[in-house]
């Protein structure tokens, strides 16, 4: 039975949705994270990217910095960027030494051709190496608006295979989605995930506040829909690309749609639904936006 949404219940749903949000940083963002520390709740999960222009030292240093600043580091592992099993073991070993190996996010990665033995993230998970270095929970990708280079059926099969494999290995699973501008495809996708019996927590990828042109360039790069109808729902116009845009409307609308579908923050049909912010406009700007949104000053 659908829930009747009033302004008060919508505000409550929005606050539930943003509770325990996570953020993303690169290996170069240690100073930015330190600057934003006072605006980020202690214990917040900070995902640390695995980019081609970063090396092991940068990735480990960023994960350690997140931990030392009072947050929970979630280092990324890019399967197709790994040159060997030994490189994966070295990375995990260094993370374990830094106290930053309990939570990881395993993704296929950008290279069309693997540089080493791992074709995709499932192969890394199936290797059995993760548990050897203290990993307890693994983040995996979700694509509410599909992927420009991967068929939809393949994406669904991969999601089912990965969650099944993690359950078999006794590891926790968290689904982190690509960012989106439109709430309806996200909500439909969550319905479909739960209908398949996948109850892992879902963190919906959400663009932090950033310049409109920058947001659209990232959307095109990742194949995210950015037509006139969608960006209007997000709160900006394709005819006026100046200025910044924040995710206020997206967060409020998504919270309302989920509440109407009786998902809520702790849905009866599955695990929690929360938010993961891609910090295109910077960690400080995103942290300040989240603080103001929660306090009602946004």
PDB file of C-alpha atoms in Angstrom:
ATOM      1  CA  UNK A   1       0.000   0.000   0.000  1.00  0.00           C
ATOM      2  CA  UNK A   2       1.441   3.387  -1.011  1.00  0.00           C
ATOM      3  CA  UNK A   3       2.294   5.939   1.646  1.00  0.00           C
ATOM      4  CA  UNK A   4       0.652   9.380   1.473  1.00  0.00           C
ATOM      5  CA  UNK A   5       3.464  11.932   1.246  1.00  0.00           C
ATOM      6  CA  UNK A   6       3.075  15.291   2.998  1.00  0.00           C
ATOM      7  CA  UNK A   7       5.781  17.999   3.220  1.00  0.00           C
ATOM      8  CA  UNK A   8       6.629  16.787   6.725  1.00  0.00           C
ATOM      9  CA  UNK A   9       6.861  13.118   5.759  1.00  0.00           C
ATOM     10  CA  UNK A  10       8.824  14.014   2.632  1.00  0.00           C
ATOM     11  CA  UNK A  11      11.326  15.951   4.750  1.00  0.00           C
ATOM     12  CA  UNK A  12      11.614  13.000   7.126  1.00  0.00           C
ATOM     13  CA  UNK A  13      12.124  10.625   4.184  1.00  0.00           C
ATOM     14  CA  UNK A  14      14.844  12.901   2.760  1.00  0.00           C
ATOM     15  CA  UNK A  15      16.665  12.986   6.105  1.00  0.00           C
ATOM     16  CA  UNK A  16      16.485   9.193   6.336  1.00  0.00           C
ATOM     17  CA  UNK A  17      17.808   8.836   2.798  1.00  0.00           C
ATOM     18  CA  UNK A  18      20.818  11.102   3.375  1.00  0.00           C
ATOM     19  CA  UNK A  19      21.631   9.603   6.777  1.00  0.00           C
ATOM     20  CA  UNK A  20      25.000   7.829   6.776  1.00  0.00           C
ATOM     21  CA  UNK A  21      25.851   9.069   3.283  1.00  0.00           C
ATOM     22  CA  UNK A  22      29.233   8.223   1.763  1.00  0.00           C
ATOM     23  CA  UNK A  23      31.692  10.345  -0.225  1.00  0.00           C
ATOM     24  CA  UNK A  24      34.330   9.796  -2.881  1.00  0.00           C
ATOM     25  CA  UNK A  25      37.905  11.086  -3.052  1.00  0.00           C
ATOM     26  CA  UNK A  26      40.934  10.610  -5.300  1.00  0.00           C
ATOM     27  CA  UNK A  27      44.504   9.973  -4.233  1.00  0.00           C
ATOM     28  CA  UNK A  28      45.194  13.706  -4.624  1.00  0.00           C
ATOM     29  CA  UNK A  29      42.405  14.790  -2.266  1.00  0.00           C
ATOM     30  CA  UNK A  30      44.100  14.310   1.122  1.00  0.00           C
ATOM     31  CA  UNK A  31      44.396  18.085   1.780  1.00  0.00           C
ATOM     32  CA  UNK A  32      40.782  18.584   0.637  1.00  0.00           C
ATOM     33  CA  UNK A  33      39.551  15.847   2.972  1.00  0.00           C
ATOM     34  CA  UNK A  34      41.423  17.401   5.882  1.00  0.00           C
ATOM     35  CA  UNK A  35      39.882  20.785   5.017  1.00  0.00           C
ATOM     36  CA  UNK A  36      36.375  19.305   4.895  1.00  0.00           C
ATOM     37  CA  UNK A  37      36.778  17.158   8.026  1.00  0.00           C
ATOM     38  CA  UNK A  38      34.782  19.455  10.313  1.00  0.00           C
ATOM     39  CA  UNK A  39      31.730  19.234   8.066  1.00  0.00           C
ATOM     40  CA  UNK A  40      31.717  15.438   7.631  1.00  0.00           C
ATOM     41  CA  UNK A  41      30.242  13.202  10.364  1.00  0.00           C
ATOM     42  CA  UNK A  42      32.833  10.926  12.038  1.00  0.00           C
ATOM     43  CA  UNK A  43      32.639   7.376  10.726  1.00  0.00           C
ATOM     44  CA  UNK A  44      31.503   8.446   7.244  1.00  0.00           C
ATOM     45  CA  UNK A  45      32.598   6.052   4.507  1.00  0.00           C
ATOM     46  CA  UNK A  46      35.111   7.616   2.156  1.00  0.00           C
ATOM     47  CA  UNK A  47      35.618   5.763  -1.126  1.00  0.00           C
ATOM     48  CA  UNK A  48      39.144   6.096  -2.513  1.00  0.00           C
ATOM     49  CA  UNK A  49      39.429   5.849  -6.302  1.00  0.00           C
ATOM     50  CA  UNK A  50      41.746   3.593  -8.314  1.00  0.00           C
ATOM     51  CA  UNK A  51      42.595   5.853 -11.254  1.00  0.00           C
ATOM     52  CA  UNK A  52      45.082   5.169 -14.014  1.00  0.00           C
ATOM     53  CA  UNK A  53      47.104   8.294 -13.192  1.00  0.00           C
ATOM     54  CA  UNK A  54      47.539   7.319  -9.521  1.00  0.00           C
ATOM     55  CA  UNK A  55      49.939   4.796  -8.032  1.00  0.00           C
ATOM     56  CA  UNK A  56      49.923   2.429  -5.067  1.00  0.00           C
ATOM     57  CA  UNK A  57      51.520   4.956  -2.725  1.00  0.00           C
ATOM     58  CA  UNK A  58      48.873   7.590  -3.469  1.00  0.00           C
ATOM     59  CA  UNK A  59      46.004   5.143  -3.022  1.00  0.00           C
ATOM     60  CA  UNK A  60      47.311   3.746   0.263  1.00  0.00           C
ATOM     61  CA  UNK A  61      48.145   7.211   1.593  1.00  0.00           C
ATOM     62  CA  UNK A  62      44.619   8.430   0.815  1.00  0.00           C
ATOM     63  CA  UNK A  63      43.002   5.407   2.497  1.00  0.00           C
ATOM     64  CA  UNK A  64      45.227   5.850   5.557  1.00  0.00           C
ATOM     65  CA  UNK A  65      44.442   9.565   5.708  1.00  0.00           C
ATOM     66  CA  UNK A  66      40.712   8.839   5.654  1.00  0.00           C
ATOM     67  CA  UNK A  67      41.151   6.409   8.534  1.00  0.00           C
ATOM     68  CA  UNK A  68      43.410   8.763  10.518  1.00  0.00           C
ATOM     69  CA  UNK A  69      40.860  11.579  10.143  1.00  0.00           C
ATOM     70  CA  UNK A  70      38.165   9.425  11.759  1.00  0.00           C
ATOM     71  CA  UNK A  71      36.419   8.076   8.667  1.00  0.00           C
ATOM     72  CA  UNK A  72      35.932   4.583   7.210  1.00  0.00           C
ATOM     73  CA  UNK A  73      38.101   4.139   4.115  1.00  0.00           C
ATOM     74  CA  UNK A  74      36.673   2.162   1.195  1.00  0.00           C
ATOM     75  CA  UNK A  75      39.537   1.706  -1.288  1.00  0.00           C
ATOM     76  CA  UNK A  76      38.613   0.878  -4.872  1.00  0.00           C
ATOM     77  CA  UNK A  77      40.124  -2.099  -6.682  1.00  0.00           C
ATOM     78  CA  UNK A  78      40.029  -1.835 -10.486  1.00  0.00           C
ATOM     79  CA  UNK A  79      40.157  -5.407 -11.808  1.00  0.00           C
ATOM     80  CA  UNK A  80      41.291  -4.672 -15.359  1.00  0.00           C
ATOM     81  CA  UNK A  81      44.034  -2.309 -14.154  1.00  0.00           C
ATOM     82  CA  UNK A  82      45.712  -5.021 -12.065  1.00  0.00           C
ATOM     83  CA  UNK A  83      48.819  -6.362 -13.770  1.00  0.00           C
ATOM     84  CA  UNK A  84      49.103  -9.510 -11.644  1.00  0.00           C
ATOM     85  CA  UNK A  85      47.868 -11.421  -8.610  1.00  0.00           C
ATOM     86  CA  UNK A  86      50.987 -10.193  -6.831  1.00  0.00           C
ATOM     87  CA  UNK A  87      50.017  -6.567  -7.438  1.00  0.00           C
ATOM     88  CA  UNK A  88      46.589  -7.212  -5.901  1.00  0.00           C
ATOM     89  CA  UNK A  89      48.169  -8.925  -2.897  1.00  0.00           C
ATOM     90  CA  UNK A  90      50.666  -6.090  -2.434  1.00  0.00           C
ATOM     91  CA  UNK A  91      47.901  -3.485  -2.535  1.00  0.00           C
ATOM     92  CA  UNK A  92      45.715  -5.376  -0.069  1.00  0.00           C
ATOM     93  CA  UNK A  93      48.691  -6.039   2.177  1.00  0.00           C
ATOM     94  CA  UNK A  94      49.582  -2.371   2.319  1.00  0.00           C
ATOM     95  CA  UNK A  95      45.957  -1.470   3.016  1.00  0.00           C
ATOM     96  CA  UNK A  96      45.833  -4.018   5.838  1.00  0.00           C
ATOM     97  CA  UNK A  97      48.990  -2.546   7.371  1.00  0.00           C
ATOM     98  CA  UNK A  98      47.284   0.857   7.280  1.00  0.00           C
ATOM     99  CA  UNK A  99      44.121  -0.523   8.893  1.00  0.00           C
ATOM    100  CA  UNK A 100      42.163   0.193   5.727  1.00  0.00           C
ATOM    101  CA  UNK A 101      41.317  -3.192   4.218  1.00  0.00           C
ATOM    102  CA  UNK A 102      38.009  -4.138   5.880  1.00  0.00           C
ATOM    103  CA  UNK A 103      35.855  -2.401   3.269  1.00  0.00           C
ATOM    104  CA  UNK A 104      36.705  -2.350  -0.444  1.00  0.00           C
ATOM    105  CA  UNK A 105      34.877  -1.518  -3.652  1.00  0.00           C
ATOM    106  CA  UNK A 106      35.684  -3.854  -6.554  1.00  0.00           C
ATOM    107  CA  UNK A 107      34.940  -2.603 -10.063  1.00  0.00           C
ATOM    108  CA  UNK A 108      35.859  -3.796 -13.553  1.00  0.00           C
ATOM    109  CA  UNK A 109      37.545  -0.517 -14.471  1.00  0.00           C
ATOM    110  CA  UNK A 110      37.903   1.549 -17.633  1.00  0.00           C
ATOM    111  CA  UNK A 111      40.443  -0.355 -19.789  1.00  0.00           C
ATOM    112  CA  UNK A 112      38.673  -2.246 -22.570  1.00  0.00           C
ATOM    113  CA  UNK A 113      41.416  -4.869 -22.428  1.00  0.00           C
ATOM    114  CA  UNK A 114      42.699  -6.122 -19.061  1.00  0.00           C
ATOM    115  CA  UNK A 115      46.371  -5.386 -18.402  1.00  0.00           C
ATOM    116  CA  UNK A 116      46.591  -8.537 -16.276  1.00  0.00           C
ATOM    117  CA  UNK A 117      44.737 -11.708 -15.269  1.00  0.00           C
ATOM    118  CA  UNK A 118      41.410 -10.213 -14.132  1.00  0.00           C
ATOM    119  CA  UNK A 119      38.722  -9.743 -16.768  1.00  0.00           C
ATOM    120  CA  UNK A 120      36.188  -8.253 -14.360  1.00  0.00           C
ATOM    121  CA  UNK A 121      35.387  -7.637 -10.698  1.00  0.00           C
ATOM    122  CA  UNK A 122      33.793 -11.077 -10.279  1.00  0.00           C
ATOM    123  CA  UNK A 123      37.139 -12.722 -11.003  1.00  0.00           C
ATOM    124  CA  UNK A 124      38.770 -10.676  -8.235  1.00  0.00           C
ATOM    125  CA  UNK A 125      36.000 -11.695  -5.829  1.00  0.00           C
ATOM    126  CA  UNK A 126      36.233 -15.353  -6.854  1.00  0.00           C
ATOM    127  CA  UNK A 127      40.024 -15.375  -6.400  1.00  0.00           C
ATOM    128  CA  UNK A 128      39.576 -15.811  -2.637  1.00  0.00           C
ATOM    129  CA  UNK A 129      42.337 -13.271  -2.001  1.00  0.00           C
ATOM    130  CA  UNK A 130      40.197 -10.586  -0.380  1.00  0.00           C
ATOM    131  CA  UNK A 131      39.482 -12.442   2.871  1.00  0.00           C
ATOM    132  CA  UNK A 132      43.187 -13.233   3.315  1.00  0.00           C
ATOM    133  CA  UNK A 133      43.817  -9.535   3.929  1.00  0.00           C
ATOM    134  CA  UNK A 134      40.975  -8.809   6.323  1.00  0.00           C
ATOM    135  CA  UNK A 135      38.272  -7.741   3.873  1.00  0.00           C
ATOM    136  CA  UNK A 136      34.823  -8.088   5.461  1.00  0.00           C
ATOM    137  CA  UNK A 137      32.594  -6.157   3.064  1.00  0.00           C
ATOM    138  CA  UNK A 138      32.770  -5.643  -0.696  1.00  0.00           C
ATOM    139  CA  UNK A 139      31.127  -2.882  -2.682  1.00  0.00           C
ATOM    140  CA  UNK A 140      29.947  -3.726  -6.196  1.00  0.00           C
ATOM    141  CA  UNK A 141      28.560  -1.614  -9.039  1.00  0.00           C
ATOM    142  CA  UNK A 142      24.952  -1.034 -10.001  1.00  0.00           C
ATOM    143  CA  UNK A 143      23.660   0.709 -13.134  1.00  0.00           C
ATOM    144  CA  UNK A 144      20.099   2.073 -12.866  1.00  0.00           C
ATOM    145  CA  UNK A 145      20.418   3.792 -16.253  1.00  0.00           C
ATOM    146  CA  UNK A 146      22.379   0.904 -17.808  1.00  0.00           C
ATOM    147  CA  UNK A 147      25.942   1.064 -19.170  1.00  0.00           C
ATOM    148  CA  UNK A 148      26.915   2.464 -22.588  1.00  0.00           C
ATOM    149  CA  UNK A 149      29.147  -0.509 -23.409  1.00  0.00           C
ATOM    150  CA  UNK A 150      27.574  -3.452 -21.536  1.00  0.00           C
ATOM    151  CA  UNK A 151      24.220  -5.114 -22.422  1.00  0.00           C
ATOM    152  CA  UNK A 152      21.521  -4.891 -19.768  1.00  0.00           C
ATOM    153  CA  UNK A 153      21.242  -8.685 -19.445  1.00  0.00           C
ATOM    154  CA  UNK A 154      24.983  -8.896 -18.775  1.00  0.00           C
ATOM    155  CA  UNK A 155      24.743  -6.236 -16.053  1.00  0.00           C
ATOM    156  CA  UNK A 156      21.941  -8.091 -14.280  1.00  0.00           C
ATOM    157  CA  UNK A 157      23.719 -11.431 -14.488  1.00  0.00           C
ATOM    158  CA  UNK A 158      26.886  -9.870 -13.079  1.00  0.00           C
ATOM    159  CA  UNK A 159      25.001  -8.302 -10.172  1.00  0.00           C
ATOM    160  CA  UNK A 160      23.341 -11.603  -9.301  1.00  0.00           C
ATOM    161  CA  UNK A 161      26.588 -13.563  -9.647  1.00  0.00           C
ATOM    162  CA  UNK A 162      28.556 -11.142  -7.472  1.00  0.00           C
ATOM    163  CA  UNK A 163      26.012 -10.932  -4.668  1.00  0.00           C
ATOM    164  CA  UNK A 164      25.647 -14.721  -4.711  1.00  0.00           C
ATOM    165  CA  UNK A 165      29.423 -15.234  -4.605  1.00  0.00           C
ATOM    166  CA  UNK A 166      29.869 -12.770  -1.730  1.00  0.00           C
ATOM    167  CA  UNK A 167      27.119 -14.481   0.257  1.00  0.00           C
ATOM    168  CA  UNK A 168      28.765 -17.857  -0.368  1.00  0.00           C
ATOM    169  CA  UNK A 169      32.095 -16.505   0.892  1.00  0.00           C
ATOM    170  CA  UNK A 170      30.517 -14.968   3.989  1.00  0.00           C
ATOM    171  CA  UNK A 171      31.367 -11.423   2.908  1.00  0.00           C
ATOM    172  CA  UNK A 172      29.043  -8.465   3.217  1.00  0.00           C
ATOM    173  CA  UNK A 173      27.882  -6.748   0.031  1.00  0.00           C
ATOM    174  CA  UNK A 174      27.004  -3.134  -0.726  1.00  0.00           C
ATOM    175  CA  UNK A 175      25.729  -1.996  -4.118  1.00  0.00           C
ATOM    176  CA  UNK A 176      26.977   1.424  -5.178  1.00  0.00           C
ATOM    177  CA  UNK A 177      25.323   2.824  -8.283  1.00  0.00           C
ATOM    178  CA  UNK A 178      26.515   5.040 -11.079  1.00  0.00           C
ATOM    179  CA  UNK A 179      25.196   8.554 -10.589  1.00  0.00           C
ATOM    180  CA  UNK A 180      21.871   9.558 -12.076  1.00  0.00           C
ATOM    181  CA  UNK A 181      19.794  12.659 -12.726  1.00  0.00           C
ATOM    182  CA  UNK A 182      16.343  11.058 -12.895  1.00  0.00           C
ATOM    183  CA  UNK A 183      14.596   9.444  -9.929  1.00  0.00           C
ATOM    184  CA  UNK A 184      12.170   7.152 -11.766  1.00  0.00           C
ATOM    185  CA  UNK A 185      14.778   4.864 -13.402  1.00  0.00           C
ATOM    186  CA  UNK A 186      16.573   4.634 -10.042  1.00  0.00           C
ATOM    187  CA  UNK A 187      13.422   3.633  -8.182  1.00  0.00           C
ATOM    188  CA  UNK A 188      12.425   1.155 -10.917  1.00  0.00           C
ATOM    189  CA  UNK A 189      15.882  -0.400 -10.771  1.00  0.00           C
ATOM    190  CA  UNK A 190      15.735  -0.729  -6.970  1.00  0.00           C
ATOM    191  CA  UNK A 191      12.356  -2.470  -7.352  1.00  0.00           C
ATOM    192  CA  UNK A 192      13.927  -4.876  -9.846  1.00  0.00           C
ATOM    193  CA  UNK A 193      16.925  -5.564  -7.582  1.00  0.00           C
ATOM    194  CA  UNK A 194      14.683  -6.416  -4.651  1.00  0.00           C
ATOM    195  CA  UNK A 195      12.394  -8.505  -6.872  1.00  0.00           C
ATOM    196  CA  UNK A 196      15.414 -10.684  -7.661  1.00  0.00           C
ATOM    197  CA  UNK A 197      15.853 -11.355  -3.939  1.00  0.00           C
ATOM    198  CA  UNK A 198      18.989  -9.190  -3.650  1.00  0.00           C
ATOM    199  CA  UNK A 199      18.759  -7.520  -0.261  1.00  0.00           C
ATOM    200  CA  UNK A 200      22.179  -5.887  -0.027  1.00  0.00           C
ATOM    201  CA  UNK A 201      22.214  -2.213   0.998  1.00  0.00           C
ATOM    202  CA  UNK A 202      22.139   0.146  -1.965  1.00  0.00           C
ATOM    203  CA  UNK A 203      23.933   3.487  -2.102  1.00  0.00           C
ATOM    204  CA  UNK A 204      22.509   5.594  -4.914  1.00  0.00           C
ATOM    205  CA  UNK A 205      25.210   7.534  -6.743  1.00  0.00           C
ATOM    206  CA  UNK A 206      24.397  11.241  -6.512  1.00  0.00           C
ATOM    207  CA  UNK A 207      26.372  14.129  -8.035  1.00  0.00           C
ATOM    208  CA  UNK A 208      27.465  16.617  -5.393  1.00  0.00           C
ATOM    209  CA  UNK A 209      27.049  20.344  -6.090  1.00  0.00           C
ATOM    210  CA  UNK A 210      29.099  21.374  -9.107  1.00  0.00           C
ATOM    211  CA  UNK A 211      29.085  23.536 -12.194  1.00  0.00           C
ATOM    212  CA  UNK A 212      26.356  22.592 -14.643  1.00  0.00           C
ATOM    213  CA  UNK A 213      28.787  22.175 -17.551  1.00  0.00           C
ATOM    214  CA  UNK A 214      30.966  19.883 -15.476  1.00  0.00           C
ATOM    215  CA  UNK A 215      28.019  17.748 -14.404  1.00  0.00           C
ATOM    216  CA  UNK A 216      26.880  17.313 -17.994  1.00  0.00           C
ATOM    217  CA  UNK A 217      30.388  16.445 -19.188  1.00  0.00           C
ATOM    218  CA  UNK A 218      30.620  13.694 -16.557  1.00  0.00           C
ATOM    219  CA  UNK A 219      27.146  12.477 -17.512  1.00  0.00           C
ATOM    220  CA  UNK A 220      28.133  12.150 -21.167  1.00  0.00           C
ATOM    221  CA  UNK A 221      31.398  10.426 -20.236  1.00  0.00           C
ATOM    222  CA  UNK A 222      29.619   7.746 -18.205  1.00  0.00           C
ATOM    223  CA  UNK A 223      26.666   7.344 -20.523  1.00  0.00           C
ATOM    224  CA  UNK A 224      24.174   8.768 -18.023  1.00  0.00           C
ATOM    225  CA  UNK A 225      20.987  10.172 -19.518  1.00  0.00           C
ATOM    226  CA  UNK A 226      21.097  13.974 -19.676  1.00  0.00           C
ATOM    227  CA  UNK A 227      18.246  15.010 -21.925  1.00  0.00           C
ATOM    228  CA  UNK A 228      16.125  18.095 -21.389  1.00  0.00           C
ATOM    229  CA  UNK A 229      13.413  16.325 -19.374  1.00  0.00           C
ATOM    230  CA  UNK A 230      15.884  14.726 -16.986  1.00  0.00           C
ATOM    231  CA  UNK A 231      17.946  17.818 -16.279  1.00  0.00           C
ATOM    232  CA  UNK A 232      14.752  19.766 -15.702  1.00  0.00           C
ATOM    233  CA  UNK A 233      13.845  17.239 -12.993  1.00  0.00           C
ATOM    234  CA  UNK A 234      17.322  17.697 -11.514  1.00  0.00           C
ATOM    235  CA  UNK A 235      16.805  21.425 -11.381  1.00  0.00           C
ATOM    236  CA  UNK A 236      18.730  23.101 -14.196  1.00  0.00           C
ATOM    237  CA  UNK A 237      18.191  23.964 -17.836  1.00  0.00           C
ATOM    238  CA  UNK A 238      20.113  22.950 -20.940  1.00  0.00           C
ATOM    239  CA  UNK A 239      19.559  26.482 -22.244  1.00  0.00           C
ATOM    240  CA  UNK A 240      21.395  28.005 -19.263  1.00  0.00           C
ATOM    241  CA  UNK A 241      24.624  26.183 -18.480  1.00  0.00           C
ATOM    242  CA  UNK A 242      26.073  28.886 -16.254  1.00  0.00           C
ATOM    243  CA  UNK A 243      26.362  28.536 -12.498  1.00  0.00           C
ATOM    244  CA  UNK A 244      26.206  25.582 -10.155  1.00  0.00           C
ATOM    245  CA  UNK A 245      23.598  22.926  -9.452  1.00  0.00           C
ATOM    246  CA  UNK A 246      23.048  21.033  -6.232  1.00  0.00           C
ATOM    247  CA  UNK A 247      21.251  17.726  -5.698  1.00  0.00           C
ATOM    248  CA  UNK A 248      18.487  19.098  -3.450  1.00  0.00           C
ATOM    249  CA  UNK A 249      15.645  18.381  -5.856  1.00  0.00           C
ATOM    250  CA  UNK A 250      17.010  14.964  -6.804  1.00  0.00           C
ATOM    251  CA  UNK A 251      17.390  13.893  -3.146  1.00  0.00           C
ATOM    252  CA  UNK A 252      13.935  15.143  -2.153  1.00  0.00           C
ATOM    253  CA  UNK A 253      12.250  13.616  -5.192  1.00  0.00           C
ATOM    254  CA  UNK A 254      14.013  10.273  -4.791  1.00  0.00           C
ATOM    255  CA  UNK A 255      13.084  10.142  -1.099  1.00  0.00           C
ATOM    256  CA  UNK A 256       9.448  10.841  -1.956  1.00  0.00           C
ATOM    257  CA  UNK A 257       9.328   8.219  -4.724  1.00  0.00           C
ATOM    258  CA  UNK A 258      10.914   5.565  -2.486  1.00  0.00           C
ATOM    259  CA  UNK A 259       8.541   6.385   0.354  1.00  0.00           C
ATOM    260  CA  UNK A 260       5.541   6.180  -1.968  1.00  0.00           C
ATOM    261  CA  UNK A 261       6.693   2.748  -3.108  1.00  0.00           C
ATOM    262  CA  UNK A 262       6.996   1.737   0.577  1.00  0.00           C
ATOM    263  CA  UNK A 263      10.763   1.354   0.347  1.00  0.00           C
ATOM    264  CA  UNK A 264      11.624   4.002   2.875  1.00  0.00           C
ATOM    265  CA  UNK A 265      15.095   3.938   4.356  1.00  0.00           C
ATOM    266  CA  UNK A 266      14.598   0.486   5.872  1.00  0.00           C
ATOM    267  CA  UNK A 267      12.298  -1.148   3.302  1.00  0.00           C
ATOM    268  CA  UNK A 268      10.331  -4.244   4.261  1.00  0.00           C
ATOM    269  CA  UNK A 269      11.394  -5.896   1.012  1.00  0.00           C
ATOM    270  CA  UNK A 270      15.159  -5.454   1.302  1.00  0.00           C
ATOM    271  CA  UNK A 271      18.138  -3.691   2.785  1.00  0.00           C
ATOM    272  CA  UNK A 272      18.736  -0.019   3.346  1.00  0.00           C
ATOM    273  CA  UNK A 273      18.769   2.556   0.550  1.00  0.00           C
ATOM    274  CA  UNK A 274      21.141   5.483   1.067  1.00  0.00           C
ATOM    275  CA  UNK A 275      23.263   7.962  -0.888  1.00  0.00           C
ATOM    276  CA  UNK A 276      26.819   8.048  -2.208  1.00  0.00           C
ATOM    277  CA  UNK A 277      28.077  11.444  -3.347  1.00  0.00           C
ATOM    278  CA  UNK A 278      30.405  11.837  -6.305  1.00  0.00           C
ATOM    279  CA  UNK A 279      32.271  14.999  -5.350  1.00  0.00           C
ATOM    280  CA  UNK A 280      32.734  16.582  -8.776  1.00  0.00           C
ATOM    281  CA  UNK A 281      32.651  20.061  -7.258  1.00  0.00           C
ATOM    282  CA  UNK A 282      35.004  19.146  -4.423  1.00  0.00           C
ATOM    283  CA  UNK A 283      34.833  17.442  -1.027  1.00  0.00           C
ATOM    284  CA  UNK A 284      34.346  20.660   0.926  1.00  0.00           C
ATOM    285  CA  UNK A 285      31.494  21.903  -1.262  1.00  0.00           C
ATOM    286  CA  UNK A 286      29.711  18.537  -1.032  1.00  0.00           C
ATOM    287  CA  UNK A 287      30.246  18.235   2.734  1.00  0.00           C
ATOM    288  CA  UNK A 288      28.947  21.778   3.287  1.00  0.00           C
ATOM    289  CA  UNK A 289      25.938  21.089   1.070  1.00  0.00           C
ATOM    290  CA  UNK A 290      25.085  17.915   3.034  1.00  0.00           C
ATOM    291  CA  UNK A 291      25.461  19.759   6.349  1.00  0.00           C
ATOM    292  CA  UNK A 292      23.173  22.558   5.195  1.00  0.00           C
ATOM    293  CA  UNK A 293      20.638  20.121   3.714  1.00  0.00           C
ATOM    294  CA  UNK A 294      20.384  18.203   6.997  1.00  0.00           C
ATOM    295  CA  UNK A 295      20.082  21.400   9.045  1.00  0.00           C
ATOM    296  CA  UNK A 296      17.441  22.806   6.717  1.00  0.00           C
ATOM    297  CA  UNK A 297      19.600  25.727   5.604  1.00  0.00           C
ATOM    298  CA  UNK A 298      20.008  24.542   2.031  1.00  0.00           C
TER     299      UNK A 298
END
